[in-house]
Short mmCIF file of C-alpha atoms and ligand atoms in Angstrom, two decimals:
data_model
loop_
_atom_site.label_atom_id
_atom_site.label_comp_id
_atom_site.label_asym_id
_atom_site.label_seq_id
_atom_site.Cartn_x
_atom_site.Cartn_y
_atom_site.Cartn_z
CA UNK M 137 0.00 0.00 0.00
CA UNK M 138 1.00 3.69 -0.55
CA UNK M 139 1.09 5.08 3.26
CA UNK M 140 1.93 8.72 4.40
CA UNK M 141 2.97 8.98 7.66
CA UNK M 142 2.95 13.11 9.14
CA UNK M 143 5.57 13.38 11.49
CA UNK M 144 9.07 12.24 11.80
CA UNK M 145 9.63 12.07 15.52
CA UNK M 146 10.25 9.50 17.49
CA UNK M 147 6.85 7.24 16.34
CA UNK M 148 6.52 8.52 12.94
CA UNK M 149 10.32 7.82 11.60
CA UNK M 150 9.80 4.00 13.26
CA UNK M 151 6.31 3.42 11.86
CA UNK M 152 7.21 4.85 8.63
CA UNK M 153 10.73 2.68 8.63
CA UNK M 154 8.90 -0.51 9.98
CA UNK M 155 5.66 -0.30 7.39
CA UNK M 156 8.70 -0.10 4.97
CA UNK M 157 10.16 -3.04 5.72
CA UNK M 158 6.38 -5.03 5.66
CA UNK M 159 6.76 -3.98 2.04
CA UNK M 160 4.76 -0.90 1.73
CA UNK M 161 5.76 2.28 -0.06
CA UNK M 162 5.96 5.07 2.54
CA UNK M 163 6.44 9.36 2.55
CA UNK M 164 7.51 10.66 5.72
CA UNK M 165 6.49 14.50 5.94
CA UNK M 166 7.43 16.58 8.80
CA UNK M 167 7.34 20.41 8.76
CA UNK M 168 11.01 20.59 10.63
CA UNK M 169 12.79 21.61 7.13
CA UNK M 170 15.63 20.70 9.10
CA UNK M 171 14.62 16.96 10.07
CA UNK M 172 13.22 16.17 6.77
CA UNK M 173 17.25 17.84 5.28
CA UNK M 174 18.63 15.57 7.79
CA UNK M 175 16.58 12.48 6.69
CA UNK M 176 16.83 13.03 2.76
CA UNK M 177 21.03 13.35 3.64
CA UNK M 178 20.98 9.68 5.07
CA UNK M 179 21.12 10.96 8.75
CA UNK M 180 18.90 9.69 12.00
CA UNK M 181 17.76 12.75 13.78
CA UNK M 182 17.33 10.20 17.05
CA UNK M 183 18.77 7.83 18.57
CA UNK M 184 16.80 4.26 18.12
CA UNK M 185 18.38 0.75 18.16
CA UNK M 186 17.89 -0.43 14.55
CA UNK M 187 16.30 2.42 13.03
CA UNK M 188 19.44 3.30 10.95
CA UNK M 189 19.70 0.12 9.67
CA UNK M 190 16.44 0.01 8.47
CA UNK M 191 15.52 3.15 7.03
CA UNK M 192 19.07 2.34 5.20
CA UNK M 193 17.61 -1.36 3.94
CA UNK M 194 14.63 0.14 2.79
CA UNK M 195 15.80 3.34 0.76
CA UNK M 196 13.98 2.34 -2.36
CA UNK M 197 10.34 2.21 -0.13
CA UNK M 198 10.62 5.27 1.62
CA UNK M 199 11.14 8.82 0.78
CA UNK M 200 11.01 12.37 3.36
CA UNK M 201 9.02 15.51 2.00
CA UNK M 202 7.72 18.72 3.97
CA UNK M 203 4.94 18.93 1.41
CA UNK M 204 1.86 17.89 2.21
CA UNK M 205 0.63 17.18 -1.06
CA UNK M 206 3.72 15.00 -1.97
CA UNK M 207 2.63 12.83 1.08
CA UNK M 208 -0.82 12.75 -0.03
CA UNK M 209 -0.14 11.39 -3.52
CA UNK M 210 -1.69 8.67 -4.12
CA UNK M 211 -1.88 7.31 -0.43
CA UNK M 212 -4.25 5.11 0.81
CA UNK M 213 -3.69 5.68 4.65
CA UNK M 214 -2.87 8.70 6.04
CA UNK M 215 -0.68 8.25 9.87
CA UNK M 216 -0.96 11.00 12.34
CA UNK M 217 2.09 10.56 14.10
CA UNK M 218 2.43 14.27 15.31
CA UNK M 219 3.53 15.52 18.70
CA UNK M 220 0.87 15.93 21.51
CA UNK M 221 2.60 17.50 24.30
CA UNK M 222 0.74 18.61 27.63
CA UNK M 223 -0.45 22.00 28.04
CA UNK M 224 -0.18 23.92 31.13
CA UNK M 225 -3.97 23.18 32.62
CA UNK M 226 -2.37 18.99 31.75
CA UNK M 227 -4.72 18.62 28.62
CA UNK M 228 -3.11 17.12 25.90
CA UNK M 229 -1.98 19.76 23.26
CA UNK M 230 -3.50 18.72 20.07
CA UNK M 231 -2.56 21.76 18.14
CA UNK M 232 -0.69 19.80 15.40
CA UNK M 233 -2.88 17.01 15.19
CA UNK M 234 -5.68 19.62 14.39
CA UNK M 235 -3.30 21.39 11.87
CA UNK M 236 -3.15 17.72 10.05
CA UNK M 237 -6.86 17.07 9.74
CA UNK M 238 -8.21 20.13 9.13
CA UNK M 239 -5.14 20.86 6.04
CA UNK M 240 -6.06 17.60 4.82
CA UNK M 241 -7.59 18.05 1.12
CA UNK M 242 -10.73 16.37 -0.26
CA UNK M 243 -9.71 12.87 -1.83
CA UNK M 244 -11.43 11.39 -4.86
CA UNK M 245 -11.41 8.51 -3.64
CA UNK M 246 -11.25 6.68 -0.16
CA UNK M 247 -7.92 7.39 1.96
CA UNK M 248 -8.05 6.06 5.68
CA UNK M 249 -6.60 8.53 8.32
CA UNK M 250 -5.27 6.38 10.88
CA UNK M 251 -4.43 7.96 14.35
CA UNK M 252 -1.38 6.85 16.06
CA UNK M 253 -0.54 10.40 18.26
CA UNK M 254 -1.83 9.61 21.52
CA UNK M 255 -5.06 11.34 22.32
CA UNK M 256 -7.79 11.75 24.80
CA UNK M 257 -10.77 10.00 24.40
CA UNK M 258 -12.98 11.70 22.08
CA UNK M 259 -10.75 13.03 19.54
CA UNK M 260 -11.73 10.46 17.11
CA UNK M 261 -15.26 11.39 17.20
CA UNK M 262 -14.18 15.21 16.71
CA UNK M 263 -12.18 14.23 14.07
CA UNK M 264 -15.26 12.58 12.26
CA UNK M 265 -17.37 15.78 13.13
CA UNK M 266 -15.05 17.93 11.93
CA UNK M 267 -14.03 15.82 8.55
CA UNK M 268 -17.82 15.40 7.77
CA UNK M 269 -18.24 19.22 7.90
CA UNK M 270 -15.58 19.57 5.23
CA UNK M 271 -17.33 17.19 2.85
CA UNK M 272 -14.48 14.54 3.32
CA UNK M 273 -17.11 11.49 4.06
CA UNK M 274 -14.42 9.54 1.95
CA UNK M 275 -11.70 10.39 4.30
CA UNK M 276 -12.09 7.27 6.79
CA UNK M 277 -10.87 7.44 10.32
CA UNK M 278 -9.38 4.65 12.75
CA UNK M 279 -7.26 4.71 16.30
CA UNK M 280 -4.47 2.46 16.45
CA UNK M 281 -2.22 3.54 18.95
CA UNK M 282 1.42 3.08 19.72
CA UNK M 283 2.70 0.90 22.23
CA UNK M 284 5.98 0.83 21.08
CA UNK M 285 8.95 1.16 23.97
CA UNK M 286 11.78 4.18 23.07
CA UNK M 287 15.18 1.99 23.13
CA UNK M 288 13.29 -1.14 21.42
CA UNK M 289 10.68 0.73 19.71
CA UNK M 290 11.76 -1.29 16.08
CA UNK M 291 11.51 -4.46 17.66
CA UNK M 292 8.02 -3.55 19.73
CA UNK M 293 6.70 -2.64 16.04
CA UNK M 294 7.71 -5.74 14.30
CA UNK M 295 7.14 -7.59 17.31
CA UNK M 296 4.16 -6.25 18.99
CA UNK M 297 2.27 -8.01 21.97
CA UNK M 298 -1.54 -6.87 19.65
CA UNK M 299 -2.59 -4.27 17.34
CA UNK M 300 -5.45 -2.26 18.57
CA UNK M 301 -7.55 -1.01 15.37
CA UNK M 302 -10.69 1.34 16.33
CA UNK M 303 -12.47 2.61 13.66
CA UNK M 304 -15.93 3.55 12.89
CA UNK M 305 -16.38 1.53 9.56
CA UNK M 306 -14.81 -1.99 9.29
CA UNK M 307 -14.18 -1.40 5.94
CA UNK M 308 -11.78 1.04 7.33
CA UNK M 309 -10.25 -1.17 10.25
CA UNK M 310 -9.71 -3.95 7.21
CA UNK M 311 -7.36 -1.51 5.20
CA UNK M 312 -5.25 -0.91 8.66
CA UNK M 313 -5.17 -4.60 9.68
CA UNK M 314 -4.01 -5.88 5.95
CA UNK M 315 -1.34 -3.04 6.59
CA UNK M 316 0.39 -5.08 9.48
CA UNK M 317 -0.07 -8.67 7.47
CA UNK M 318 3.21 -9.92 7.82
CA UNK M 319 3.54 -9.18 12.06
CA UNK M 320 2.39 -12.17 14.72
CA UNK M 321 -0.12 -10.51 16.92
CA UNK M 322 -3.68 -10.44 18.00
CA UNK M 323 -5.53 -7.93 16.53
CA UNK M 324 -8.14 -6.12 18.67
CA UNK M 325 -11.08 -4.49 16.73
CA UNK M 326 -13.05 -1.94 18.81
CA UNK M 327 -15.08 1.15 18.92
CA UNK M 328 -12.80 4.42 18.69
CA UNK M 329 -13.65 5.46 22.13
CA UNK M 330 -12.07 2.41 23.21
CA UNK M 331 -9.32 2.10 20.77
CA UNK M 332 -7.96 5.69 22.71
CA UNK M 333 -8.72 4.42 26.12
CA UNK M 334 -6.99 1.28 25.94
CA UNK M 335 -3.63 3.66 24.87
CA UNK M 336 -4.31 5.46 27.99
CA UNK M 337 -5.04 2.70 30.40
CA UNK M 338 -2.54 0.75 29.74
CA UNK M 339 0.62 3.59 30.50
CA UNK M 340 -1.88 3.81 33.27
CA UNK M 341 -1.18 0.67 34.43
CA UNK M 342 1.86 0.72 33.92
CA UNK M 343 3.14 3.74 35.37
CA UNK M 344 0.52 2.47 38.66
CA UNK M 345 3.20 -0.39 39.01
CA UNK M 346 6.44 1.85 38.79
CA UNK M 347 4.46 4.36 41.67
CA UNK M 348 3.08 1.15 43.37
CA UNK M 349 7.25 -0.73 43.56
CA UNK M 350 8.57 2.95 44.44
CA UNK M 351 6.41 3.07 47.52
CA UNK M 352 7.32 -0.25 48.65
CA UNK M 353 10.62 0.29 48.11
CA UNK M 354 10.28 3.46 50.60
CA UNK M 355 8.24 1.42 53.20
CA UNK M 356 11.18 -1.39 52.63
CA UNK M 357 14.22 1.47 53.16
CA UNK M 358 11.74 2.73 56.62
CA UNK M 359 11.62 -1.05 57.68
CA UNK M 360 15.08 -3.08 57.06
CA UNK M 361 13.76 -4.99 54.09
CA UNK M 362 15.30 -5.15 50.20
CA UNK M 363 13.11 -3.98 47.38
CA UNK M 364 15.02 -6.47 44.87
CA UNK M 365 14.06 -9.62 47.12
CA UNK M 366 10.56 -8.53 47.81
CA UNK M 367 10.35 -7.94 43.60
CA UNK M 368 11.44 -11.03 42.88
CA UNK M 369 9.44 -12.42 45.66
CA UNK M 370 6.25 -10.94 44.64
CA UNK M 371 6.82 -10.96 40.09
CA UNK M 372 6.87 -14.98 40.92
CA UNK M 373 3.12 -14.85 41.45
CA UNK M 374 1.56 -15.52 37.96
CA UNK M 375 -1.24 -13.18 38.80
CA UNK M 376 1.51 -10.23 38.98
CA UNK M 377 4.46 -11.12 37.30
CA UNK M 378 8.21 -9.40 36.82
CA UNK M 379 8.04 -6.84 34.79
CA UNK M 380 7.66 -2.76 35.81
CA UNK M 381 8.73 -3.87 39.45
CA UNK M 382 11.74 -2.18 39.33
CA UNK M 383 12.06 0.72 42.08
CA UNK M 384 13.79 3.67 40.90
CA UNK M 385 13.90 7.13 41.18
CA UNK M 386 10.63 7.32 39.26
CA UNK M 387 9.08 7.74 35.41
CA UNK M 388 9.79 10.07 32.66
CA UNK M 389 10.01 10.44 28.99
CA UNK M 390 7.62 12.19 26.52
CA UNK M 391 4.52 9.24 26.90
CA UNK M 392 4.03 8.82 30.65
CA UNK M 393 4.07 11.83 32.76
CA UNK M 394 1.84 13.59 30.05
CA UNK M 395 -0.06 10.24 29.23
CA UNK M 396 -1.01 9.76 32.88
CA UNK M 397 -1.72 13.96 33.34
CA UNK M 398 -4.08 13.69 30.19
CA UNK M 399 -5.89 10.65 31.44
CA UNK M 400 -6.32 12.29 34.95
CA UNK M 401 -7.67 15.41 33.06
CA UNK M 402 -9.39 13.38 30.72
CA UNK M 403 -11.37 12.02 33.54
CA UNK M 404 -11.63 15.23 35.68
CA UNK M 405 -13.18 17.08 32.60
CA UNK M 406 -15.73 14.23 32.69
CA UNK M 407 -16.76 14.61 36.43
CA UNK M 408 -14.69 12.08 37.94
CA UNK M 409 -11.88 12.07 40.21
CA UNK M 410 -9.21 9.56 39.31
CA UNK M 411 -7.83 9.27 42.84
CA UNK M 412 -5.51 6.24 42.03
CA UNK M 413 -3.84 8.13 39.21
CA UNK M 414 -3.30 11.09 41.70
CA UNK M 415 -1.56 9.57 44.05
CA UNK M 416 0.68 7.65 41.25
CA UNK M 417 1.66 10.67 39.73
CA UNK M 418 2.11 12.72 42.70
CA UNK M 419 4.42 9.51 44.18
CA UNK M 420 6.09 10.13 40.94
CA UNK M 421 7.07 13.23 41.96
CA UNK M 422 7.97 12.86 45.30
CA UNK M 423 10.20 9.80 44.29
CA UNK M 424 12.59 12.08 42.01
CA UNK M 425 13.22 14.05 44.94
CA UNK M 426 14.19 11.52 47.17
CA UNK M 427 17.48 11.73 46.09
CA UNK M 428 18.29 14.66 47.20
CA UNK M 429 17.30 13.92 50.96
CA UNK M 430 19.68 10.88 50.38
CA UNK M 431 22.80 13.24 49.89
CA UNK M 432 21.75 15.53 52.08
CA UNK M 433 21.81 13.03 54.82
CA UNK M 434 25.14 11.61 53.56
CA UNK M 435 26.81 15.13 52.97
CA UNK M 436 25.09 18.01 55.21
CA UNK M 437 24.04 21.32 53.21
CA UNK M 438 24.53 20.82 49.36
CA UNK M 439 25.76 24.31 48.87
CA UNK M 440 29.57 24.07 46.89
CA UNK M 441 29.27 20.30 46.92
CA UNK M 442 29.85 18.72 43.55
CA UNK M 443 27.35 16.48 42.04
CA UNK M 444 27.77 14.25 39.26
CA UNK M 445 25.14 13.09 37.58
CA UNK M 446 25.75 9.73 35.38
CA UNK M 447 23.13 9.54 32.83
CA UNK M 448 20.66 12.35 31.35
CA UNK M 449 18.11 10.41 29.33
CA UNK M 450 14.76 9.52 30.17
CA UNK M 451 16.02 5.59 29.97
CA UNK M 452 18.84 3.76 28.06
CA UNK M 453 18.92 3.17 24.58
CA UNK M 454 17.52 6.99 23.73
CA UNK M 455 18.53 10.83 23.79
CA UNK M 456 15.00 11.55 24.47
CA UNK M 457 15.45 13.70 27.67
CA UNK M 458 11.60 14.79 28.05
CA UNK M 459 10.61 14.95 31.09
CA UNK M 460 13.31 12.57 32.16
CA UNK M 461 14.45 12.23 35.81
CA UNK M 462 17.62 14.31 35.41
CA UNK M 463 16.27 17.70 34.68
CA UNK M 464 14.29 17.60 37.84
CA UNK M 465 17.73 16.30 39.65
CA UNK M 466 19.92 19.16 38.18
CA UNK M 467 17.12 21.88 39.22
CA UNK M 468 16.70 20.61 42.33
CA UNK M 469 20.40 20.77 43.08
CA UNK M 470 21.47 23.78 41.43
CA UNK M 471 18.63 24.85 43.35
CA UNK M 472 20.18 24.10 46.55
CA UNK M 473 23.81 25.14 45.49
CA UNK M 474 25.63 22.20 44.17
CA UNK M 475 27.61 22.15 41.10
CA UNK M 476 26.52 19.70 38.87
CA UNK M 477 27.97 17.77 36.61
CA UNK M 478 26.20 15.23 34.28
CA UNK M 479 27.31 12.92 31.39
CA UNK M 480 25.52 10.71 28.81
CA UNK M 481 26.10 8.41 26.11
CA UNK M 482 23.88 9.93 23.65
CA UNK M 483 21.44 12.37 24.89
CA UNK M 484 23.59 16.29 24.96
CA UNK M 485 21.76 17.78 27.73
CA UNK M 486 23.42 21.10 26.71
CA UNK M 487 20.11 22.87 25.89
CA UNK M 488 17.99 21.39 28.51
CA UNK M 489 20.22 21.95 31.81
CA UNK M 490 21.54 25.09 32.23
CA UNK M 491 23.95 25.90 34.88
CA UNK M 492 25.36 22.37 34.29
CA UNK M 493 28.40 21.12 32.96
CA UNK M 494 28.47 18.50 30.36
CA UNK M 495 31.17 15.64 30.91
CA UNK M 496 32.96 13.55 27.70
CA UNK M 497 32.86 10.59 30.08
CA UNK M 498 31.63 8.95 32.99
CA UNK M 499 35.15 9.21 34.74
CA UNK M 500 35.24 13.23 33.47
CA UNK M 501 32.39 13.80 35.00
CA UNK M 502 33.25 12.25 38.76
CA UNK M 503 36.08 13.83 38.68
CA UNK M 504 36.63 15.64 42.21
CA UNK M 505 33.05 15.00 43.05
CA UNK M 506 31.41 14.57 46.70
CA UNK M 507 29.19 12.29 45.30
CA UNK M 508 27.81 10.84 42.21
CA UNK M 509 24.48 9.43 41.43
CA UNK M 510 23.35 7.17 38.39
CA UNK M 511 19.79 8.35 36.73
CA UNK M 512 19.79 6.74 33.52
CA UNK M 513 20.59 2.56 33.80
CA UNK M 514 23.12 2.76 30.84
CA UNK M 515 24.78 -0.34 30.34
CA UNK M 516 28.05 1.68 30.44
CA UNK M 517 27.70 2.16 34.36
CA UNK M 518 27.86 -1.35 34.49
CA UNK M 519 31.07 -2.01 32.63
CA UNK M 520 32.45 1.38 34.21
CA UNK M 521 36.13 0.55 36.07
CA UNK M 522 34.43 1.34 39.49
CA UNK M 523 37.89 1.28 41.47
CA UNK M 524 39.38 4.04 38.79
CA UNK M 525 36.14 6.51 39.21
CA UNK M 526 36.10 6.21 43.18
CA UNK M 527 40.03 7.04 43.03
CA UNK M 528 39.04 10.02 40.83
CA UNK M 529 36.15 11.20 43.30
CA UNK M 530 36.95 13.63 46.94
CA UNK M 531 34.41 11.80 48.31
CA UNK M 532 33.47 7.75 47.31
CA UNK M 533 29.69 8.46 47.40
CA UNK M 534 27.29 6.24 44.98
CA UNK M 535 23.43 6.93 45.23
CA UNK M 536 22.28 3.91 42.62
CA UNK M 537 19.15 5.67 41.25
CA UNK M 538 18.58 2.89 39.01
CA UNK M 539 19.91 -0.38 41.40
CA UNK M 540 22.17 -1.49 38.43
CA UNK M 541 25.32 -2.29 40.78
CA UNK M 542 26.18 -4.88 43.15
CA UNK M 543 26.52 -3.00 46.54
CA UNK M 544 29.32 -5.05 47.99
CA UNK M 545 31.16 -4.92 44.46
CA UNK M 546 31.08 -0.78 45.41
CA UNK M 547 31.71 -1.18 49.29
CA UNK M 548 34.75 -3.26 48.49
CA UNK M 549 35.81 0.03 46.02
CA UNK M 550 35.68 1.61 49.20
CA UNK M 551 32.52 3.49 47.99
CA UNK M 552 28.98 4.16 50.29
CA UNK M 553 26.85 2.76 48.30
CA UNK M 554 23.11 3.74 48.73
CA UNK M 555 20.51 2.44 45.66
CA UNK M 556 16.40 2.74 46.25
CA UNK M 557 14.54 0.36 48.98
CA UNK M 558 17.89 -1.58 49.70
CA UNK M 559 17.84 -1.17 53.63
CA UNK M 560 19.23 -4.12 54.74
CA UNK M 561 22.19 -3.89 51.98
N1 LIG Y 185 7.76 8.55 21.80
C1 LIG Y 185 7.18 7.37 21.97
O1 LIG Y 185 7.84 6.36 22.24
C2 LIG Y 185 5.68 7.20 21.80
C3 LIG Y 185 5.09 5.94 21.99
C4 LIG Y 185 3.72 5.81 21.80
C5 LIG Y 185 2.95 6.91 21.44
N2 LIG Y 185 3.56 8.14 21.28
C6 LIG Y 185 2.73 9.26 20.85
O2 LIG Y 185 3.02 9.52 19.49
C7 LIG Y 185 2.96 10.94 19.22
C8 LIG Y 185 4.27 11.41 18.64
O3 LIG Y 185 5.28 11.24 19.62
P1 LIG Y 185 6.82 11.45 19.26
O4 LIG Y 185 7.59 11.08 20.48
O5 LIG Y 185 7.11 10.78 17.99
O6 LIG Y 185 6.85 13.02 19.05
P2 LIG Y 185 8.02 13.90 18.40
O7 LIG Y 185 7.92 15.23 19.05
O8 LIG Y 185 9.31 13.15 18.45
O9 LIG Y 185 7.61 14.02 16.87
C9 LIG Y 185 6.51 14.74 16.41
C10 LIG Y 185 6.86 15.30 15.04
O10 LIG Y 185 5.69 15.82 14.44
C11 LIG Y 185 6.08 16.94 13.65
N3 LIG Y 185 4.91 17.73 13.26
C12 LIG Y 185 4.23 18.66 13.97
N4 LIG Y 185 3.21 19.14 13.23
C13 LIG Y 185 3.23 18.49 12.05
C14 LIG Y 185 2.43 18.53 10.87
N5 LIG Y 185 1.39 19.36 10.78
N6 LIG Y 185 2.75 17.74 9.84
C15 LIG Y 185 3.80 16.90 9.92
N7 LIG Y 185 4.60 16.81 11.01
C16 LIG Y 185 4.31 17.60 12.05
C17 LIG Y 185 7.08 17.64 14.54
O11 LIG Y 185 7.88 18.53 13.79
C18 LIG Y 185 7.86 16.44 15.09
O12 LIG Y 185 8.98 16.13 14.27
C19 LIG Y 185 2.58 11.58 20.55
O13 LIG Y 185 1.19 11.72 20.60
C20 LIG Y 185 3.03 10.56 21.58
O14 LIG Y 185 2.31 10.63 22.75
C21 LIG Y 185 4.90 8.31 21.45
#
């Protein structure tokens, strides 16, 4: 099929890549002149494992415009894979998503506009309303949201645990599911209204998990126990299982924080209060901060101290820094007079935290520090020569944001070594 996919972020450039490689002849348009330069040059304007590789196999399938009607050409679906970013009152933004339908021309015959932006539910019913006003009856619409994972987002899309496929005519829902022949997964059918809420509930649930470990994890530092154990102990039970039991210093990235805000507002604007969501979120918060009351316990005032902070990105295996863990570190301790100084494998950082230096390495950036503190689980910190970095510190502090190291590996490096909900280590 002839797909179009409008925007060439994170979600558009990987659905565009991956429909690709099912065989399909795509156009990536993005109104960043800059991106779409970038992308007609041969460069990746992100970092994604895979994504290079197969936007470079599939050259002959796919091709980058910032005109619309050189996207439109011929297509027979239309992706909306545009930005929706919170605004201020925690609504989701759906400027750009507006800016697609409403620029979209009539079509002589049927084109299906397929909605993979995450949205509140709703839109999709606007979107009909506001198509059908135009004229553009022949312009079809369907949800079918992105669950992919930044880091593995090609293998999520080629692998993905279902396809969800809303859409108000079947006809419609038949032209997106014939689209993914070729990828092993159920397919769910629905209603629209419940294509966009499973999207929602499920980061939901998911980010109700990381809140729900993070709290035990404090009760377990108040009480003696070890959050690892008791996750292990507890993922066992088949009606629970492993995964998103990992305590940490809490959730970020550009789908969560605003997913979870929109649902919450979603639901407010509706006359209900989502109490559990709340609390998650305001957890959340509250669990980003706990860091600093861990230094502050370990090193007095945090005025002149200096504070290196080993990984910027939201998680490994991206440079996406939204809302990621680190900005709200580096505030919070500039804030309270620290010098801070961060390093990352790929995310820069340089526009995002100002007031903070930028290391060339992990070791560059402990250098003479009072403490450092890992944020982002890069494998990296794993491999790092522990012994060398303490020897480089003033002071052999280690606050394990992310519980990647072995304590006793650290103590014997003469380091303190404190991670999240490891009391008794
Ligand atoms: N990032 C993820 O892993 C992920 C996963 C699932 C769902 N989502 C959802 O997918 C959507 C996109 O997320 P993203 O992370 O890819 O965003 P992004 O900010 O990386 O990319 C959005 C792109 O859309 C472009 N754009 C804006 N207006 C446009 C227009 N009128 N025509 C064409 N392009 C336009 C922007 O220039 C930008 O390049 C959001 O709704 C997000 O919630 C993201």
């Amino acid at each position: 099929m002839r797909i179009a996919v409008f925007g060439a972020g994170y979600v558009g450039l990987v659905t565009g890549a991956c429909l690709a490689e099912l065989g399909h002849d795509v156009v990536i348009r993005d109104i960043a002149t800059e991106k779409i330069d970038a992308l007609q040059r041969g460069e990746v304007p992100i970092h994604e494992e895979g994504l290079r590789e197969l936007l470079e196999r599939n050259r002959a399938r796919l091709r980058f415009t910032t005109e619309m009607e050189e996207a439109l050409e011929g297509a027979d679906v239309v992706y909306v894979a545009v930005g929706t970013p919170p605004l201020h009152s925690g609504d989701a933004d759906l400027t750009a998503v507006w800016t697609v339908v409403d620029e979209l021309p009539r079509a002589d015959r049927r084109i299906v506009l397929a909605m993979k932006s995450t949205v509140p539910v709703g839109t999709g019913r606007t979107v009909r309303h506001r198509l059908d006003e135009r004229g553009l009856e022949n312009v079809g619409y369907v949800s079918n949201p992105e669950f992919t994972a930044e880091g593995t987002a090609v293998h999520d899309f080629m692998h993905p645990d279902r396809i969800v496929i809303g859409a108000f005519d079947s006809a419609d829902a038949d032209v997106v599911e014939q689209l993914h022949a070729g990828l092993d997964a159920p397919v769910i059918r629905s209603d629209v209204a419940s294509a966009e809420m499973i999207k929602l509930a499920a980061n939901a649930a998911l980010v109700t998990r990381i809140s729900f470990i993070n709290e035990i994890a404090n009760v377990c530092e108040a009480t003696g126990a070890d959050v690892l154990t008791v996750a292990e102990g507890i993922g066992l039970d088949h009606r629970i299982g492993p995964s998103f039991l990992r305590a940490g210093i809490g959730f970020g990235g550009s789908c969560f924080p605003k997913d979870s805000l929109a649902l919450k507002q979603l639901a407010a604007n509706s006359g209900y209060n989502f109490q559990l969501l709340n609390a998650v979120i305001e957890v959340n918060e509250l669990q980003k901060r706990r860091v600093i009351g861990k230094l502050e316990r370990r090193l007095g005032s945090l005025r002149g101290k200096k504070i290196a902070l080993l990984g910027l990105a939201f998680k490994p295996g991206t440079d996406d820094m939204r809302e990621a863990p680190s900005l709200v570190l580096a505030g919070r301790l500039r804030a309270e007079g620290a010098e801070v100084r961060a390093w990352d494998p790929v995310a820069d950082g340089a526009a995002e935290l100002d007031g903070v230096e930028i290391a060339g390495s992990a070791i560059e950036a402990v250098e003479g520090a009072d403490a450092a503190v890992i944020v982002t689980e890069w494998p990296e910190l794993r491999e790092l020569d522990w012994a060398e970095a303490g020897g480089r510190m003033r002071n052999r502090l280690l606050i394990d944001g992310r519980n990647m190291l072995d304590p006793e590996t650290l103590r014997a490096h003469g380091f303190a070594y404190e991670g999240i909900g490891r009391a008794g280590q």
